[in-house]
Amino acid sequence: MKYKLSTGSMDKADKIYFQNMTGRQVEERLKENDIIIIPIGSTEYHGKGQCYGEDTFIVTRIAETVAKETGCTVSQPVWFGSHPWNQMGMPGTIVIPEVTFVSYLRAIIAGYWNAGFRKQILINGHGQEYIIPNAIQEFGKMYQVPAVICMVNWPTVIAQELKDKAHGGPWETPFRHADEVEASFSLALFPEMNNKEDMEDSTPVGFMPEGHVDKGGDIYQYPIPGHAQIGMGGLEVILYPQGVIGKPTLADAKKAEKGIEMIIDYLIKLHNDIREKFPPGKLPDINLVTERDKELIEAVIKGPFKGGKSIYSLGYPS
């Protein structure tokens, strides 16, 4: 591993997290780097041997490492997320309605834009790649302000590296929920929150022949994304009381190191490419990204502390 992985910064004054910094520290940060990473995870059951916040900790530990390498800022994570229908009813899985979730994310995006972080990388740590883009698009439609905002779905970054050996990848089993792959990433990134002795396996069950519905992260590119169907599998709370789909007992932190390194490599490249194209304080040309009055947009870009207005003068993120 060429990176020194973060061991956790959520309650440290190490200038990684926005919430842990003072107003003066943020002012100085924005002069040097106005990119923020927003980790979006979930709280859900991952069986007896893995923590409920696994999806969140995977992306926060990666984001913290990227921030230490680049000097960008990280937002404290979104702890609760949207869940597909088949995860309903599992104790410990906290489901946020899609409308609420999108509105919440859109408000977070607006708040960070208003704080001066107009370049935002949302890292998806849970199977909600079908819903996070809605928040980004709604923000763009609602405010029409210059910004650079994108979502990175970490499994997409390393799709081939997540496949099983039968499909050219390094794993014994296909990537699914709380399985060999996810447990390995967790053991590599936050081993202190896992207990391999308590991990239990399960046998994946599907109602359709192989090749129709994709698996975790949609990395096999089957015709039907995993969250684009109902009835082609059953409720996890019934089929998988173990809280896992697959074999976490096969997990090994070493197996995840290459994938983690590749994700960090990509995020650093994305960060650097954004920063090179749009240095601190520079945004896409107003004339090319909005139909609003130019003077109005210039006022919100200036901000309320510098003689301008807040983004909320354009509308409340209801």
Coordinates of C-alpha atoms in Angstrom, one line a residue:
M1 CA 0.0 0.0 0.0
K2 CA 1.6 3.2 -1.1
Y3 CA -0.7 5.4 1.0
K4 CA -0.8 5.7 4.8
L5 CA -4.5 5.1 5.4
S6 CA -6.3 7.3 7.8
T7 CA -7.1 5.8 11.1
G8 CA -10.1 8.2 11.7
S9 CA -10.3 12.0 11.9
M10 CA -14.0 12.6 12.8
D11 CA -13.3 13.9 16.2
K12 CA -9.8 15.3 15.6
A13 CA -8.7 18.9 15.1
D14 CA -6.5 18.0 12.1
K15 CA -8.2 20.3 9.6
I16 CA -9.7 17.4 7.6
Y17 CA -13.4 17.9 8.4
F18 CA -15.2 21.1 7.8
Q19 CA -17.2 20.7 11.0
N20 CA -14.0 20.5 13.1
M21 CA -12.5 23.7 11.7
T22 CA -12.9 27.3 12.9
G23 CA -14.2 30.1 10.7
R24 CA -10.7 31.5 10.3
Q25 CA -9.3 28.1 9.3
V26 CA -12.0 27.7 6.7
E27 CA -11.3 31.1 5.3
E28 CA -7.6 30.2 4.9
R29 CA -8.5 26.8 3.4
L30 CA -10.7 28.3 0.7
K31 CA -7.8 30.5 -0.5
E32 CA -5.8 27.4 -1.1
N33 CA -8.4 24.7 -1.9
D34 CA -12.1 25.1 -2.3
I35 CA -12.9 21.5 -3.1
I36 CA -14.9 19.5 -0.5
I37 CA -15.6 15.7 -0.4
I38 CA -19.0 14.7 0.9
P39 CA -19.1 11.0 2.0
I40 CA -22.6 9.6 1.6
G41 CA -23.1 6.3 3.5
S42 CA -25.9 4.5 5.3
T43 CA -26.7 2.7 8.6
E44 CA -27.6 -0.9 8.0
Y45 CA -27.1 -4.4 9.3
H46 CA -24.0 -6.1 8.1
G47 CA -24.3 -9.2 10.2
K48 CA -22.8 -10.1 13.6
G49 CA -19.2 -9.5 12.7
Q50 CA -19.3 -6.1 10.8
C51 CA -20.4 -2.7 12.0
Y52 CA -23.6 -1.0 11.1
G53 CA -21.8 2.0 9.7
E54 CA -19.6 0.0 7.3
D55 CA -20.8 1.8 4.2
T56 CA -20.1 5.1 5.7
F57 CA -16.7 4.3 7.2
I58 CA -15.4 2.9 3.8
V59 CA -15.9 6.3 2.2
T60 CA -14.9 8.4 5.1
R61 CA -11.6 6.6 5.6
I62 CA -10.9 6.9 1.9
A63 CA -11.9 10.6 1.8
E64 CA -9.7 11.4 4.8
T65 CA -6.7 9.8 3.1
V66 CA -7.4 11.8 -0.1
A67 CA -7.7 15.0 1.9
K68 CA -4.3 14.4 3.6
E69 CA -2.7 13.8 0.2
T70 CA -4.3 16.8 -1.5
G71 CA -5.2 19.5 1.1
C72 CA -8.9 19.4 0.3
T73 CA -11.7 19.4 2.9
V74 CA -14.1 16.6 3.9
S75 CA -17.6 16.9 5.2
Q76 CA -18.8 14.9 8.1
P77 CA -20.8 12.1 6.4
V78 CA -24.4 11.5 5.6
W79 CA -25.1 8.6 8.0
F80 CA -28.6 7.6 6.8
G81 CA -29.6 6.9 3.2
S82 CA -32.0 5.5 0.7
H83 CA -32.5 1.7 0.5
P84 CA -34.0 -0.5 -2.2
W85 CA -37.2 -2.3 -1.4
N86 CA -35.5 -5.7 -0.7
Q87 CA -33.7 -4.2 2.4
M88 CA -36.9 -3.2 4.1
G89 CA -37.5 -4.6 7.5
M90 CA -34.0 -5.6 8.4
P91 CA -33.4 -4.5 12.1
G92 CA -30.7 -1.8 12.3
T93 CA -31.2 -0.8 8.6
I94 CA -32.5 2.8 8.9
V95 CA -34.4 3.7 5.7
I96 CA -34.9 7.3 4.6
P97 CA -37.6 8.0 2.0
E98 CA -36.3 9.0 -1.4
V99 CA -38.0 12.4 -1.5
T100 CA -36.6 13.2 2.0
F101 CA -33.2 12.0 1.1
V102 CA -32.9 13.9 -2.1
S103 CA -34.1 17.1 -0.5
Y104 CA -31.6 16.6 2.3
L105 CA -28.7 16.1 0.0
R106 CA -29.7 19.1 -2.1
A107 CA -29.8 21.3 1.0
I108 CA -26.3 20.1 2.0
I109 CA -25.0 20.9 -1.5
A110 CA -26.5 24.4 -1.2
G111 CA -25.1 24.9 2.2
Y112 CA -21.6 24.1 1.2
W113 CA -21.8 26.2 -1.9
N114 CA -22.9 29.1 0.3
A115 CA -19.9 28.4 2.5
G116 CA -17.6 28.8 -0.4
F117 CA -17.1 25.2 -1.4
R118 CA -18.4 25.5 -5.0
K119 CA -16.5 22.3 -6.1
Q120 CA -18.0 19.2 -4.5
I121 CA -17.3 15.5 -4.9
L122 CA -20.0 13.3 -3.4
I123 CA -18.7 9.8 -2.7
N124 CA -21.4 7.1 -2.7
G125 CA -20.6 4.4 -0.1
H126 CA -23.9 2.6 -0.4
G127 CA -26.2 1.3 -3.1
Q128 CA -27.9 4.6 -3.8
E129 CA -26.2 5.5 -7.1
Y130 CA -29.7 5.6 -8.5
I131 CA -30.8 8.5 -6.3
I132 CA -27.8 10.8 -5.5
P133 CA -27.7 12.2 -9.1
N134 CA -31.3 13.4 -8.6
A135 CA -30.1 15.7 -5.8
I136 CA -27.3 17.1 -8.0
Q137 CA -29.6 17.7 -10.9
E138 CA -32.3 19.3 -8.7
F139 CA -29.7 21.6 -7.2
G140 CA -28.6 22.7 -10.7
K141 CA -32.2 23.3 -11.9
M142 CA -33.2 25.1 -8.7
Y143 CA -30.3 27.5 -8.4
Q144 CA -28.5 27.7 -11.8
V145 CA -25.3 28.9 -10.1
P146 CA -21.8 28.1 -11.4
A147 CA -20.4 25.0 -9.6
V148 CA -18.5 21.8 -10.2
I149 CA -20.4 19.0 -8.5
C150 CA -20.2 15.2 -9.2
M151 CA -20.9 11.9 -7.7
V152 CA -18.3 9.1 -7.6
N153 CA -19.6 5.6 -7.0
W154 CA -16.6 3.8 -5.6
P155 CA -17.4 0.3 -7.0
T156 CA -17.6 1.8 -10.5
V157 CA -14.0 3.1 -10.2
I158 CA -12.6 -0.4 -9.7
A159 CA -15.3 -2.5 -11.4
Q160 CA -12.9 -5.1 -12.8
E161 CA -11.1 -5.3 -9.5
L162 CA -14.3 -6.3 -7.7
K163 CA -15.3 -9.2 -10.0
D164 CA -14.9 -12.8 -9.0
K165 CA -12.3 -15.1 -10.5
A166 CA -14.8 -16.6 -12.9
H167 CA -15.1 -13.1 -14.5
G168 CA -11.4 -12.2 -14.4
G169 CA -11.3 -10.6 -11.0
P170 CA -9.4 -11.6 -7.8
W171 CA -12.3 -12.7 -5.6
E172 CA -13.7 -16.1 -4.8
T173 CA -17.3 -14.9 -4.8
P174 CA -19.2 -12.0 -6.6
F175 CA -19.4 -8.6 -4.9
R176 CA -22.6 -8.3 -2.8
H177 CA -23.7 -6.9 0.5
A178 CA -21.5 -7.5 3.6
D179 CA -19.7 -10.3 1.7
E180 CA -16.1 -11.4 1.1
V181 CA -15.3 -8.2 -0.8
E182 CA -17.0 -5.6 1.5
A183 CA -15.7 -7.3 4.6
S184 CA -12.2 -7.3 3.2
F185 CA -12.4 -3.5 2.5
S186 CA -13.7 -3.0 6.0
L187 CA -10.9 -5.1 7.6
A188 CA -8.3 -3.0 5.6
L189 CA -9.8 0.4 6.4
F190 CA -11.2 0.0 9.9
P191 CA -10.3 -3.3 11.4
E192 CA -11.1 -2.2 14.9
M193 CA -14.8 -2.1 14.1
N194 CA -15.0 -5.7 12.8
N195 CA -14.8 -9.1 14.4
K196 CA -14.1 -11.8 11.8
E197 CA -14.8 -14.6 14.4
D198 CA -18.4 -13.5 14.5
M199 CA -18.9 -13.3 10.7
E200 CA -21.4 -15.8 9.2
D201 CA -21.9 -16.8 5.6
S202 CA -25.1 -17.2 3.6
T203 CA -26.0 -18.6 0.2
P204 CA -27.2 -16.0 -2.4
V205 CA -30.7 -16.7 -3.7
G206 CA -32.2 -15.3 -6.9
F207 CA -35.5 -16.1 -8.7
M208 CA -34.2 -15.5 -12.2
P209 CA -31.4 -17.2 -14.2
E210 CA -28.0 -15.7 -14.0
G211 CA -27.3 -12.8 -16.4
H212 CA -30.4 -10.7 -16.1
V213 CA -30.0 -8.8 -12.8
D214 CA -26.7 -7.3 -11.8
K215 CA -25.0 -7.8 -8.5
G216 CA -23.4 -5.4 -6.0
G217 CA -22.3 -2.1 -7.6
D218 CA -23.7 -3.2 -11.0
I219 CA -20.1 -4.0 -11.9
Y220 CA -21.0 -6.9 -14.2
Q221 CA -23.1 -4.6 -16.4
Y222 CA -26.0 -7.1 -16.8
P223 CA -29.0 -5.6 -18.6
I224 CA -31.0 -4.9 -15.4
P225 CA -29.3 -2.9 -12.6
G226 CA -29.7 -4.4 -9.2
H227 CA -32.0 -1.7 -8.0
A228 CA -34.0 -1.5 -11.3
Q229 CA -36.4 -4.3 -10.4
I230 CA -38.6 -5.8 -7.7
G231 CA -39.7 -9.4 -7.5
M232 CA -36.6 -11.0 -9.0
G233 CA -35.4 -11.7 -5.5
G234 CA -36.8 -11.7 -2.1
L235 CA -36.6 -9.6 1.1
E236 CA -33.2 -9.8 2.8
V237 CA -34.7 -10.0 6.2
I238 CA -36.4 -13.3 5.2
L239 CA -33.7 -14.8 2.9
Y240 CA -30.6 -13.6 4.8
P241 CA -31.1 -13.3 8.5
Q242 CA -27.3 -13.4 8.8
G243 CA -27.3 -9.9 7.4
V244 CA -24.9 -10.8 4.6
I245 CA -25.1 -12.0 1.1
G246 CA -22.2 -14.3 0.5
K247 CA -19.1 -15.4 2.4
P248 CA -17.5 -12.7 4.6
T249 CA -15.6 -15.6 6.3
L250 CA -13.3 -15.5 3.3
A251 CA -12.4 -11.8 3.9
D252 CA -8.8 -10.7 4.1
A253 CA -7.6 -7.1 4.4
K254 CA -4.7 -7.9 1.9
K255 CA -7.2 -8.7 -0.8
A256 CA -8.6 -5.1 -0.7
E257 CA -5.4 -3.2 -0.7
K258 CA -5.1 -2.9 -4.5
G259 CA -8.7 -1.7 -4.9
I260 CA -8.4 0.8 -2.1
E261 CA -5.2 2.2 -3.7
M262 CA -6.9 2.4 -7.1
I263 CA -9.8 4.4 -5.6
I264 CA -7.5 6.8 -3.8
D265 CA -5.5 7.2 -7.1
Y266 CA -8.6 8.1 -9.0
L267 CA -10.0 10.5 -6.4
I268 CA -6.6 12.3 -6.3
K269 CA -6.6 12.6 -10.0
L270 CA -10.2 13.9 -10.1
H271 CA -9.4 16.4 -7.4
N272 CA -6.2 17.6 -9.2
D273 CA -7.9 17.8 -12.6
I274 CA -10.8 19.9 -11.1
R275 CA -8.3 22.1 -9.3
E276 CA -6.2 22.6 -12.4
K277 CA -9.2 23.5 -14.5
F278 CA -10.8 25.6 -11.8
P279 CA -8.2 27.0 -9.3
P280 CA -9.5 28.3 -6.0
G281 CA -12.0 31.0 -6.5
K282 CA -12.5 30.2 -10.2
L283 CA -15.8 28.8 -11.5
P284 CA -17.3 27.9 -14.8
D285 CA -18.2 31.0 -16.9
I286 CA -21.5 32.5 -15.7
N287 CA -22.6 33.0 -19.3
L288 CA -22.3 29.3 -20.1
V289 CA -24.1 27.7 -17.1
T290 CA -27.1 29.9 -16.2
E291 CA -29.9 31.9 -17.7
R292 CA -30.3 33.9 -14.6
D293 CA -29.5 37.6 -14.5
K294 CA -25.7 38.0 -14.4
E295 CA -25.7 40.6 -11.7
L296 CA -27.8 38.4 -9.5
I297 CA -25.4 35.5 -9.9
E298 CA -22.4 37.7 -9.3
A299 CA -24.0 38.8 -6.0
V300 CA -24.4 35.3 -4.7
I301 CA -20.9 34.3 -5.8
K302 CA -19.6 37.3 -3.8
G303 CA -21.5 36.1 -0.8
P304 CA -23.1 38.0 2.2
F305 CA -19.8 38.6 4.0
K306 CA -18.3 40.4 1.0
G307 CA -21.2 42.7 0.0
G308 CA -23.2 40.2 -1.9
K309 CA -26.0 37.8 -1.1
S310 CA -26.5 34.2 0.0
I311 CA -27.6 31.5 -2.3
Y312 CA -30.9 31.4 -0.3
S313 CA -31.8 34.7 -1.9
L314 CA -32.4 32.7 -5.0
G315 CA -34.7 30.2 -3.2
Y316 CA -35.1 28.0 -0.2
P317 CA -34.2 24.3 -0.7
S318 CA -37.6 22.9 0.1

